[in-house]
CSV table of C-alpha atoms in Angstrom, one decimal:
chain,number,residue,atom,x,y,z
Y,113,MET,CA,-0.1,0.2,-0.1
Y,114,THR,CA,3.1,2.2,-0.2
Y,115,GLN,CA,4.3,4.2,-3.0
Y,116,THR,CA,7.0,6.8,-2.7
Y,117,THR,CA,7.0,8.7,-6.2
Y,118,GLU,CA,4.4,9.3,-8.6
Y,119,PRO,CA,4.3,10.5,-12.2
Y,120,ALA,CA,4.4,14.4,-12.5
Y,121,ALA,CA,1.1,16.1,-12.4
Y,122,ARG,CA,-0.2,17.9,-15.5
Y,123,ASP,CA,1.6,21.3,-14.8
Y,124,ASP,CA,5.1,19.8,-14.9
Y,125,SER,CA,5.5,21.5,-18.4
Y,126,LEU,CA,5.8,24.6,-16.2
Y,127,ARG,CA,8.7,23.5,-14.2
Y,128,THR,CA,12.3,24.3,-15.1
Y,129,GLY,CA,15.8,23.0,-14.2
Y,130,HIS,CA,16.2,20.6,-11.6
Y,131,GLU,CA,12.7,20.7,-10.3
Y,132,ALA,CA,11.3,19.2,-13.3
Y,133,LEU,CA,13.6,16.2,-13.1
Y,134,ARG,CA,13.0,15.6,-9.6
Y,135,PRO,CA,10.4,12.8,-9.0
Y,136,ARG,CA,7.3,14.0,-7.0
Y,137,ARG,CA,7.2,12.9,-3.4
Y,138,VAL,CA,3.9,12.0,-1.8
Y,139,HIS,CA,2.9,10.3,1.6
Y,140,ARG,CA,3.8,6.8,2.0
Y,141,VAL,CA,0.2,5.9,2.0
Y,142,HIS,CA,-1.2,6.2,-1.4
Y,143,ARG,CA,-4.3,8.8,-1.7
Y,144,ALA,CA,-6.2,6.0,-3.2
Y,145,TRP,CA,-6.4,4.1,0.1
Y,146,ILE,CA,-7.7,7.2,1.7
Y,147,VAL,CA,-10.5,7.6,-0.8
Y,148,ALA,CA,-11.2,3.7,-0.5
Y,149,ALA,CA,-11.5,4.5,3.3
Y,150,VAL,CA,-14.0,7.1,2.7
Y,151,ALA,CA,-16.0,5.1,0.4
Y,152,PHE,CA,-16.0,2.4,3.0
Y,153,VAL,CA,-17.5,4.7,5.4
Y,154,THR,CA,-20.0,6.2,3.0
Y,155,ILE,CA,-21.2,2.9,2.3
Y,156,ILE,CA,-21.8,2.0,6.0
Y,157,GLY,CA,-23.7,5.2,6.5
Y,158,GLY,CA,-25.9,4.5,3.3
Y,159,ALA,CA,-26.3,0.8,4.2
Y,160,ALA,CA,-27.7,1.7,7.9
Y,161,PHE,CA,-31.1,1.6,6.5
Y,162,ASN,CA,-30.8,-2.2,5.5
Y,163,ALA,CA,-30.7,-3.0,9.1
Y,164,LEU,CA,-34.3,-1.7,9.6
Y,165,PRO,CA,-36.9,-3.8,7.2
Y,166,GLY,CA,-36.5,-7.0,9.0
Y,167,LEU,CA,-36.8,-5.6,12.4
Y,168,LEU,CA,-39.6,-3.4,11.6
Y,169,ILE,CA,-42.1,-6.0,9.9
Y,170,ASP,CA,-43.6,-7.1,13.1
Y,171,PRO,CA,-43.8,-3.8,14.9
Y,172,LEU,CA,-45.3,-2.1,11.9
Y,173,HIS,CA,-48.0,-5.1,11.6
Y,174,GLN,CA,-49.0,-4.7,15.2
Y,175,GLU,CA,-49.2,-0.9,15.3
Y,176,PHE,CA,-51.0,-0.3,11.8
Y,177,GLY,CA,-52.5,-3.7,11.0
Y,178,TRP,CA,-50.8,-3.8,7.6
Y,179,SER,CA,-50.1,-7.3,6.2
Y,180,ARG,CA,-46.7,-8.7,5.8
Y,181,GLY,CA,-47.2,-8.7,1.9
Y,182,GLU,CA,-47.9,-4.9,2.2
Y,183,ILE,CA,-44.8,-4.2,4.3
Y,184,GLY,CA,-42.9,-6.5,1.9
Y,185,LEU,CA,-44.0,-4.6,-1.1
Y,186,ALA,CA,-42.6,-1.4,0.3
Y,187,VAL,CA,-39.2,-3.2,1.0
Y,188,SER,CA,-39.3,-4.7,-2.6
Y,189,ILE,CA,-39.8,-1.1,-4.3
Y,190,ASP,CA,-36.8,0.0,-2.1
Y,191,MET,CA,-34.7,-3.0,-3.5
Y,192,ALA,CA,-36.0,-2.8,-7.1
Y,193,LEU,CA,-35.0,0.9,-7.2
Y,194,TYR,CA,-31.9,0.4,-5.6
Y,195,GLY,CA,-30.9,-2.0,-8.5
Y,196,LEU,CA,-32.5,0.0,-11.3
Y,197,THR,CA,-30.6,3.3,-10.0
Y,198,ALA,CA,-27.2,1.8,-9.9
Y,199,PRO,CA,-26.3,1.8,-13.5
Y,200,PHE,CA,-27.6,5.3,-14.0
Y,201,ALA,CA,-25.7,6.3,-10.7
Y,202,ALA,CA,-22.3,5.1,-12.4
Y,203,ALA,CA,-23.1,7.2,-15.5
Y,204,LEU,CA,-24.0,10.2,-13.4
Y,205,MET,CA,-20.8,9.9,-11.6
Y,206,ASP,CA,-19.0,10.3,-14.8
Y,207,ARG,CA,-20.9,13.4,-15.5
Y,208,PHE,CA,-21.2,15.1,-12.3
Y,209,GLY,CA,-18.5,13.6,-10.2
Y,210,ILE,CA,-18.6,11.0,-7.3
Y,211,ARG,CA,-18.7,13.6,-4.5
Y,212,ARG,CA,-22.1,15.5,-5.8
Y,213,VAL,CA,-23.9,12.1,-6.5
Y,214,VAL,CA,-23.1,10.5,-3.1
Y,215,VAL,CA,-24.1,13.8,-1.1
Y,216,VAL,CA,-27.4,13.9,-2.7
Y,217,ALA,CA,-27.9,10.1,-2.3
Y,218,LEU,CA,-27.1,10.2,1.6
Y,219,SER,CA,-29.6,13.1,2.0
Y,220,ALA,CA,-32.3,11.2,0.2
Y,221,VAL,CA,-31.8,8.2,2.4
Y,222,ALA,CA,-31.8,10.6,5.6
Y,223,ALA,CA,-35.0,12.1,4.3
Y,224,GLY,CA,-37.0,8.8,3.6
Y,225,ALA,CA,-35.9,7.2,7.1
Y,226,LEU,CA,-36.9,10.4,8.8
Y,227,ALA,CA,-40.2,11.1,7.2
Y,228,SER,CA,-41.4,7.6,7.9
Y,229,VAL,CA,-41.5,8.6,11.7
Y,230,TRP,CA,-44.7,10.5,10.8
Y,231,MET,CA,-46.4,8.2,8.4
Y,232,THR,CA,-50.1,6.7,8.9
Y,233,ALA,CA,-50.7,4.9,5.8
Y,234,ALA,CA,-48.9,1.8,4.0
Y,235,TRP,CA,-48.7,4.0,0.7
Y,236,GLN,CA,-46.4,6.6,2.7
Y,237,LEU,CA,-44.2,3.7,3.6
Y,238,MET,CA,-43.9,2.8,-0.1
Y,239,ILE,CA,-42.9,6.4,-0.8
Y,240,TYR,CA,-40.5,6.8,2.2
Y,241,TRP,CA,-38.9,3.6,2.4
Y,242,GLY,CA,-39.4,2.6,-1.4
Y,243,LEU,CA,-38.9,5.7,-3.4
Y,244,LEU,CA,-36.6,8.1,-1.4
Y,245,VAL,CA,-34.4,5.4,0.3
Y,246,GLY,CA,-34.6,3.2,-2.8
Y,247,LEU,CA,-33.1,6.0,-5.1
Y,248,GLY,CA,-30.5,7.1,-2.2
Y,249,THR,CA,-29.2,3.7,-1.6
Y,250,GLY,CA,-29.0,2.8,-5.3
Y,251,ALA,CA,-26.9,5.7,-6.0
Y,252,MET,CA,-24.5,4.3,-3.5
Y,253,ALA,CA,-24.8,0.8,-4.6
Y,254,MET,CA,-22.0,-1.5,-5.8
Y,255,SER,CA,-21.4,0.4,-8.8
Y,256,PHE,CA,-20.1,3.2,-6.6
Y,257,SER,CA,-17.5,0.7,-5.4
Y,258,ALA,CA,-16.8,-0.3,-8.9
Y,259,THR,CA,-16.4,3.4,-10.1
Y,260,VAL,CA,-14.0,4.0,-7.1
Y,261,THR,CA,-11.9,0.8,-7.9
Y,262,ASN,CA,-11.7,1.4,-11.5
Y,263,ARG,CA,-10.5,5.0,-11.2
Y,264,TRP,CA,-8.2,4.9,-8.2
Y,265,PHE,CA,-6.6,1.4,-8.5
Y,266,VAL,CA,-4.8,-0.6,-11.1
Y,267,ALA,CA,-3.2,-3.1,-8.6
Y,268,ARG,CA,-5.2,-4.8,-5.8
Y,269,ARG,CA,-8.7,-4.2,-7.5
Y,270,GLY,CA,-9.8,-7.6,-6.5
Y,271,LEU,CA,-8.9,-7.0,-2.9
Y,272,VAL,CA,-10.4,-3.3,-2.6
Y,273,THR,CA,-13.5,-4.7,-4.4
Y,274,GLY,CA,-13.8,-7.0,-1.4
Y,275,ILE,CA,-13.0,-4.5,1.1
Y,276,LEU,CA,-15.7,-2.3,-0.1
Y,277,THR,CA,-18.3,-4.8,-0.6
Y,278,ALA,CA,-17.7,-5.8,3.0
Y,279,ALA,CA,-18.7,-2.2,4.0
Y,280,GLY,CA,-22.4,-3.1,3.6
Y,281,ALA,CA,-22.0,-5.9,5.9
Y,282,SER,CA,-19.9,-3.7,8.3
Y,283,GLY,CA,-23.0,-1.2,8.6
Y,284,GLN,CA,-25.2,-4.3,9.2
Y,285,LEU,CA,-22.9,-5.3,12.0
Y,286,VAL,CA,-22.9,-1.9,13.5
Y,287,PHE,CA,-26.7,-1.0,13.2
Y,288,LEU,CA,-28.3,-4.4,13.6
Y,289,PRO,CA,-27.8,-4.9,17.3
Y,290,LEU,CA,-28.3,-1.0,18.0
Y,291,CYS,CA,-31.5,-0.7,16.1
Y,292,ALA,CA,-32.9,-4.1,17.6
Y,293,TRP,CA,-32.1,-2.8,21.0
Y,294,ILE,CA,-33.9,0.6,20.2
Y,295,VAL,CA,-36.9,-1.0,18.6
Y,296,ASP,CA,-37.2,-3.2,21.7
Y,297,ARG,CA,-36.9,-0.5,24.3
Y,298,HIS,CA,-38.0,2.4,22.5
Y,299,GLY,CA,-40.2,1.5,19.6
Y,300,TRP,CA,-39.5,1.7,15.9
Y,301,GLN,CA,-39.6,5.7,15.5
Y,302,PRO,CA,-36.2,6.2,17.2
Y,303,ALA,CA,-34.6,3.4,15.3
Y,304,SER,CA,-35.6,5.2,11.9
Y,305,VAL,CA,-34.1,8.6,13.4
Y,306,THR,CA,-30.9,6.8,14.3
Y,307,VAL,CA,-30.7,5.6,10.7
Y,308,ALA,CA,-31.3,9.1,9.2
Y,309,LEU,CA,-28.6,10.8,11.4
Y,310,ALA,CA,-26.2,7.9,10.6
Y,311,ALA,CA,-26.6,8.9,6.8
Y,312,LEU,CA,-26.1,12.6,7.4
Y,313,ALA,CA,-23.0,12.1,9.6
Y,314,VAL,CA,-21.2,10.7,6.5
Y,315,VAL,CA,-21.7,13.8,4.3
Y,316,PRO,CA,-18.9,15.9,5.8
Y,317,PHE,CA,-16.3,13.1,5.2
Y,318,VAL,CA,-17.5,12.8,1.6
Y,319,MET,CA,-17.1,16.5,0.9
Y,320,LEU,CA,-13.8,16.9,2.7
Y,321,LEU,CA,-12.0,13.8,1.6
Y,322,MET,CA,-13.5,12.2,-1.4
Y,323,ARG,CA,-12.1,13.1,-4.8
Y,324,ASP,CA,-13.6,12.1,-8.1
Y,325,HIS,CA,-10.2,11.1,-10.1
Y,326,PRO,CA,-6.6,10.8,-9.1
Y,327,ALA,CA,-5.5,13.4,-11.6
Y,328,ASP,CA,-7.5,15.8,-9.3
Y,329,VAL,CA,-4.6,15.5,-7.0
Y,330,GLY,CA,-2.0,15.1,-9.7
Y,331,LEU,CA,-1.6,11.4,-9.0
Y,332,ALA,CA,-1.4,8.0,-10.8
Y,333,PRO,CA,-4.0,5.5,-9.7
Y,334,TYR,CA,-2.5,3.0,-7.5
Y,335,GLY,CA,-0.2,0.5,-9.4
Y,336,GLY,CA,-0.7,2.3,-12.5
Y,337,GLU,CA,0.6,5.4,-14.6
Y,338,TYR,CA,-0.7,8.8,-14.6
Y,339,VAL,CA,-3.8,9.3,-16.7
Y,340,ALA,CA,-5.5,12.8,-17.2
Y,341,LYS,CA,-8.8,13.2,-16.1
Y,342,PRO,CA,-11.4,12.7,-18.8
Y,343,ALA,CA,-13.9,15.5,-19.8
Y,344,PRO,CA,-17.3,14.9,-18.0
Y,345,ALA,CA,-19.4,12.4,-20.0
Y,346,ARG,CA,-22.7,14.0,-21.2
Y,347,GLY,CA,-25.7,12.0,-22.0
Y,348,ALA,CA,-25.3,9.9,-19.0
Y,349,ALA,CA,-28.8,8.2,-19.4
Y,350,ARG,CA,-28.2,7.6,-23.2
Y,351,ARG,CA,-24.8,6.1,-22.5
Y,352,THR,CA,-26.4,3.9,-19.7
Y,353,VAL,CA,-29.2,2.3,-21.9
Y,354,ARG,CA,-26.6,2.0,-24.8
Y,355,VAL,CA,-24.4,0.1,-22.7
Y,356,LEU,CA,-27.1,-2.1,-21.6
Y,357,LEU,CA,-28.4,-2.9,-25.1
Y,358,ASP,CA,-24.8,-3.7,-26.3
Y,359,ALA,CA,-24.3,-6.0,-23.3
Y,360,ALA,CA,-27.7,-7.6,-23.8
Y,361,ARG,CA,-26.5,-9.0,-27.1
Y,362,THR,CA,-24.1,-11.1,-25.2
Y,363,GLY,CA,-24.6,-14.5,-23.5
Y,364,PRO,CA,-22.4,-13.8,-20.5
Y,365,PHE,CA,-24.5,-10.7,-19.6
Y,366,TRP,CA,-27.7,-13.0,-19.1
Y,367,LEU,CA,-25.6,-15.4,-17.3
Y,368,LEU,CA,-24.3,-13.0,-14.9
Y,369,ALA,CA,-27.5,-11.2,-14.3
Y,370,GLY,CA,-29.4,-14.3,-13.7
Y,371,SER,CA,-27.1,-15.7,-11.3
Y,372,PHE,CA,-26.8,-12.4,-9.5
Y,373,ALA,CA,-30.5,-12.2,-9.3
Y,374,ILE,CA,-30.5,-15.4,-7.4
Y,375,CYS,CA,-27.7,-13.9,-5.3
Y,376,GLY,CA,-29.9,-11.0,-4.3
Y,377,ALA,CA,-33.1,-13.2,-3.9
Y,378,SER,CA,-31.0,-15.6,-1.4
Y,379,THR,CA,-29.4,-12.9,0.7
Y,380,ASN,CA,-31.2,-9.4,0.8
Y,381,GLY,CA,-34.7,-10.5,-0.1
Y,382,LEU,CA,-34.8,-13.7,1.9
Y,383,ILE,CA,-32.3,-13.6,4.9
Y,384,ARG,CA,-32.0,-9.8,5.6
Y,385,THR,CA,-35.8,-9.2,5.1
Y,386,HIS,CA,-37.5,-12.5,6.6
Y,387,PHE,CA,-34.9,-14.3,8.8
Y,388,VAL,CA,-35.9,-12.1,11.9
Y,389,PRO,CA,-39.4,-12.6,11.6
Y,390,SER,CA,-39.0,-16.2,10.8
Y,391,ALA,CA,-37.2,-16.6,13.9
Y,392,HIS,CA,-39.7,-14.7,15.7
Y,393,ASP,CA,-42.2,-17.1,14.6
Y,394,HIS,CA,-40.5,-19.8,16.6
Y,395,HIS,CA,-40.4,-17.6,19.6
Y,396,MET,CA,-36.7,-16.5,19.5
Y,397,PRO,CA,-36.5,-13.0,20.8
Y,398,ILE,CA,-36.0,-10.2,18.2
Y,399,THR,CA,-32.7,-9.1,19.7
Y,400,ALA,CA,-31.3,-12.6,19.6
Y,401,ALA,CA,-32.3,-12.8,15.9
Y,402,ALA,CA,-30.9,-9.6,15.0
Y,403,SER,CA,-27.6,-10.5,16.7
Y,404,LEU,CA,-27.4,-13.4,14.3
Y,405,LEU,CA,-27.6,-11.2,11.5
Y,406,ALA,CA,-24.9,-9.0,13.0
Y,407,VAL,CA,-22.7,-12.2,13.2
Y,408,ILE,CA,-23.3,-12.8,9.5
Y,409,GLY,CA,-21.8,-9.2,9.1
Y,410,ILE,CA,-18.8,-10.3,10.8
Y,411,PHE,CA,-18.0,-13.2,8.8
Y,412,ASP,CA,-19.3,-11.5,5.5
Y,413,ILE,CA,-16.4,-9.1,6.0
Y,414,ILE,CA,-14.0,-11.9,6.1
Y,415,GLY,CA,-15.5,-14.1,3.6
Y,416,THR,CA,-15.9,-11.0,0.9
Y,417,VAL,CA,-12.0,-9.7,1.5
Y,418,PHE,CA,-11.0,-13.3,1.2
Y,419,SER,CA,-13.1,-13.7,-1.9
Y,420,GLY,CA,-11.5,-10.5,-3.3
Y,421,TRP,CA,-8.0,-12.0,-2.6
Y,422,LEU,CA,-9.1,-15.3,-4.4
Y,423,THR,CA,-10.5,-13.5,-7.4
Y,424,ASP,CA,-7.0,-12.1,-8.0
Y,425,ARG,CA,-5.7,-15.5,-8.3
Y,426,PHE,CA,-8.3,-18.1,-9.5
Y,427,ASP,CA,-11.0,-18.5,-12.2
Y,428,ALA,CA,-13.9,-16.2,-11.1
Y,429,ARG,CA,-16.5,-18.7,-12.8
Y,430,ARG,CA,-15.5,-21.7,-10.6
Y,431,LEU,CA,-15.4,-19.5,-7.7
Y,432,LEU,CA,-18.9,-18.4,-8.3
Y,433,ALA,CA,-20.1,-22.0,-8.8
Y,434,VAL,CA,-18.9,-23.2,-5.4
Y,435,TYR,CA,-20.2,-20.1,-3.6
Y,436,TYR,CA,-23.8,-20.6,-4.9
Y,437,ALA,CA,-23.7,-24.3,-4.5
Y,438,LEU,CA,-22.6,-24.1,-1.0
Y,439,ARG,CA,-25.3,-21.4,-0.3
Y,440,GLY,CA,-27.9,-23.5,-1.7
Y,441,VAL,CA,-26.8,-26.5,0.5
Y,442,SER,CA,-27.0,-24.4,3.7
Y,443,LEU,CA,-30.5,-23.0,2.8
Y,444,LEU,CA,-32.0,-26.5,2.6
Y,445,PHE,CA,-31.1,-27.1,6.4
Y,446,LEU,CA,-32.3,-23.8,7.6
Y,447,PRO,CA,-36.0,-24.9,8.4
Y,448,VAL,CA,-34.9,-27.6,10.8
Y,449,LEU,CA,-32.5,-25.2,12.8
Y,450,MET,CA,-35.2,-22.7,13.8
Y,451,GLN,CA,-35.8,-22.8,17.5
Y,452,ASP,CA,-36.8,-20.4,20.1
Y,453,THR,CA,-33.1,-20.5,21.6
Y,454,VAL,CA,-29.8,-20.2,19.8
Y,455,GLU,CA,-28.2,-23.6,19.4
Y,456,PRO,CA,-24.7,-24.6,18.0
Y,457,PRO,CA,-26.1,-25.7,14.6
Y,458,MET,CA,-27.8,-22.3,14.2
Y,459,VAL,CA,-24.5,-20.8,15.0
Y,460,PHE,CA,-22.7,-23.0,12.5
Y,461,PHE,CA,-25.1,-22.0,9.8
Y,462,ILE,CA,-24.8,-18.2,10.5
Y,463,VAL,CA,-21.0,-18.3,10.4
Y,464,PHE,CA,-21.2,-20.5,7.1
Y,465,TYR,CA,-23.7,-18.1,5.4
Y,466,GLY,CA,-21.7,-15.1,6.4
Y,467,LEU,CA,-18.7,-16.2,4.7
Y,468,ASP,CA,-20.7,-16.9,1.5
Y,469,TRP,CA,-23.0,-13.8,1.8
Y,470,VAL,CA,-21.4,-11.4,-0.8
Y,471,ALA,CA,-18.5,-13.3,-1.4
Y,472,THR,CA,-20.1,-13.6,-5.1
Y,473,VAL,CA,-19.5,-9.6,-5.6
Y,474,PRO,CA,-15.5,-9.7,-6.4
Y,475,PRO,CA,-15.7,-12.6,-9.0
Y,476,THR,CA,-18.9,-11.1,-10.7
Y,477,LEU,CA,-17.2,-7.6,-10.9
Y,478,ALA,CA,-14.0,-9.4,-12.3
Y,479,LEU,CA,-16.2,-11.1,-15.0
Y,480,CYS,CA,-18.0,-7.9,-15.8
Y,481,ARG,CA,-14.4,-6.2,-16.2
Y,482,GLU,CA,-13.1,-9.1,-18.2
Y,483,GLN,CA,-16.0,-9.2,-20.6
Y,484,TYR,CA,-16.9,-5.5,-21.1
Y,485,GLY,CA,-13.7,-3.5,-20.3
Y,486,GLU,CA,-14.2,0.3,-19.7
Y,487,ASP,CA,-18.1,-0.2,-19.8
Y,488,SER,CA,-17.9,-2.7,-16.8
Y,489,ALA,CA,-18.8,-0.2,-14.1
Y,490,ILE,CA,-22.1,0.3,-16.0
Y,491,VAL,CA,-22.6,-3.2,-16.9
Y,492,PHE,CA,-22.2,-4.2,-13.3
Y,493,GLY,CA,-24.6,-1.8,-12.3
Y,494,TRP,CA,-27.2,-3.7,-14.7
Y,495,VAL,CA,-26.2,-7.0,-13.2
Y,496,LEU,CA,-26.7,-5.3,-9.8
Y,497,ALA,CA,-30.2,-4.3,-11.0
Y,498,SER,CA,-31.0,-7.8,-11.5
Y,499,HIS,CA,-29.6,-8.7,-8.0
Y,500,GLN,CA,-32.1,-6.3,-6.5
Y,501,VAL,CA,-35.0,-7.3,-8.6
Y,502,GLY,CA,-34.5,-10.9,-7.5
Y,503,ALA,CA,-34.4,-9.5,-3.9
Y,504,ALA,CA,-37.3,-7.4,-4.4
Y,505,LEU,CA,-39.4,-10.5,-5.6
Y,506,VAL,CA,-38.5,-12.5,-2.8
Y,507,ALA,CA,-38.9,-9.7,-0.3
Y,508,PHE,CA,-42.4,-9.4,-1.4
Y,509,LEU,CA,-43.2,-13.1,-2.2
Y,510,GLY,CA,-41.8,-14.2,1.1
Y,511,GLY,CA,-44.1,-12.1,3.0
Y,512,VAL,CA,-47.1,-13.4,0.8
Y,513,ALA,CA,-45.9,-16.9,1.4
Y,514,ARG,CA,-46.0,-16.3,5.2
Y,515,ASP,CA,-49.3,-15.0,5.2
Y,516,HIS,CA,-50.6,-17.8,3.1
Y,517,PHE,CA,-48.8,-20.8,4.5
Y,518,GLY,CA,-48.2,-19.6,8.1
Y,519,SER,CA,-44.3,-20.4,7.9
Y,520,TYR,CA,-41.3,-19.4,5.7
Y,521,ASP,CA,-40.3,-23.2,5.0
Y,522,VAL,CA,-41.2,-23.2,1.4
Y,523,VAL,CA,-39.4,-20.2,0.8
Y,524,TRP,CA,-36.2,-21.5,2.3
Y,525,TYR,CA,-36.5,-24.6,0.1
Y,526,ALA,CA,-37.1,-22.8,-3.1
Y,527,ALA,CA,-34.1,-20.4,-2.6
Y,528,GLY,CA,-31.8,-23.6,-2.1
Y,529,ALA,CA,-33.1,-25.0,-5.4
Y,530,LEU,CA,-32.4,-21.4,-7.2
Y,531,CYS,CA,-28.9,-21.4,-5.8
Y,532,ALA,CA,-28.0,-24.8,-7.5
Y,533,MET,CA,-29.4,-23.2,-10.7
Y,534,ALA,CA,-27.0,-20.2,-10.2
Y,535,ALA,CA,-23.9,-22.4,-9.7
Y,536,LEU,CA,-24.7,-24.1,-13.1
Y,537,MET,CA,-25.3,-20.6,-14.8
Y,538,ALA,CA,-21.8,-19.5,-13.5
Y,539,LEU,CA,-20.0,-22.5,-15.1
Y,540,MET,CA,-21.6,-21.8,-18.5
Y,541,ILE,CA,-20.1,-18.3,-18.8
Y,542,ARG,CA,-17.5,-18.3,-21.4
Y,543,ARG,CA,-13.8,-17.0,-20.9
Y,544,ALA,CA,-13.2,-13.7,-22.8
Y,545,LYS,CA,-10.8,-14.3,-25.6
Y,546,GLY,CA,-7.2,-13.7,-25.0
Y,547,LEU,CA,-7.3,-13.8,-21.3
Y,548,PRO,CA,-5.8,-16.4,-19.0
Y,549,ALA,CA,-8.1,-18.5,-16.8
Y,550,ALA,CA,-7.4,-16.5,-13.7
Y,551,VAL,CA,-8.0,-12.6,-14.4
Y,552,ALA,CA,-6.8,-10.2,-12.0
Y,553,GLY,CA,-9.6,-8.3,-10.5
């Protein structure tokens, strides 16, 4: 992570004599790592809302009488907009810069979370949680991580992708136990206010420390050579749609999108939204269930960073197949593990599932980069959109299934079967021509 010299900045032509020949010295820690750290904190602040939906399904059902299907629909709108915003966010960052887009996104999350305190009807839940929070979190989705990684890093891209992906899990680790305690002791409204304040607290860090491009501070990207900052890309929406149309003509895009949709269905849509109410159905206290999700967050960080390291060294397709297959097997055992207390087999499931939670992201992003080059961040945004559509469907259908069948068992079994399909789809992705079996992330 250290680098003692950098290529001269664009104003080197104005230097004379020995000054022009002397290499420019910078801090031992490359600025790219500072930008990555700010991105990490930003994702944590933006992801704070993700701790709420699973905790609030039962309180909202009890206070307002809304069905779990109605509440699940609001969560599904949030997840769908999260995904559909992501590809446009990547293009907007090219046009207006990372800082501006992220500040607006954090403000939208804070506004939606805060406004929900005064809601009285289900349609308001869908506006505040669905529209405002969905648009805000979507602008800070994984395409944000991809943009930061692509601009600021040449070396260690897989590792940085894993670290930034783990930021969402870190937010879950921080906010799930806190919000669960607040809901249990003080009700759901103070928890929503806490999430709003967390999003607003990150804004100063973004304004002061985030930079759009290495050239803004006269540096080369980490591990690469100096590149002049490109002019702002106009026609962001047109470019985003054009990239989608071009990618949609290729087989790998549909395999990546389909497998990542199943990834979203089996994580955000299923576990994050319905694990706590499912455990509560078996009389497990809400704080205990939320703590289990927080433990997933701990091992998610480990698994995702390790997956980034593996992605730099091994075939991303085979890594994906292994991840999805193991996830599917674990889900098939979950119904028999649900009890009113936390037993060792459930702890083993939580650890295992945590290691696999978003380990799929580094190899998926590496395959997008391998297949689609400079458009990879936008393509990944569309692949992420499919992830969130899958999550949205299961967030809604899982609530409907619980209302209809009285339990979540059928949802766990169906998700396990879908993961087996995702493993097969990953193996069907062809390797881009001219690249070795393991492509560095």
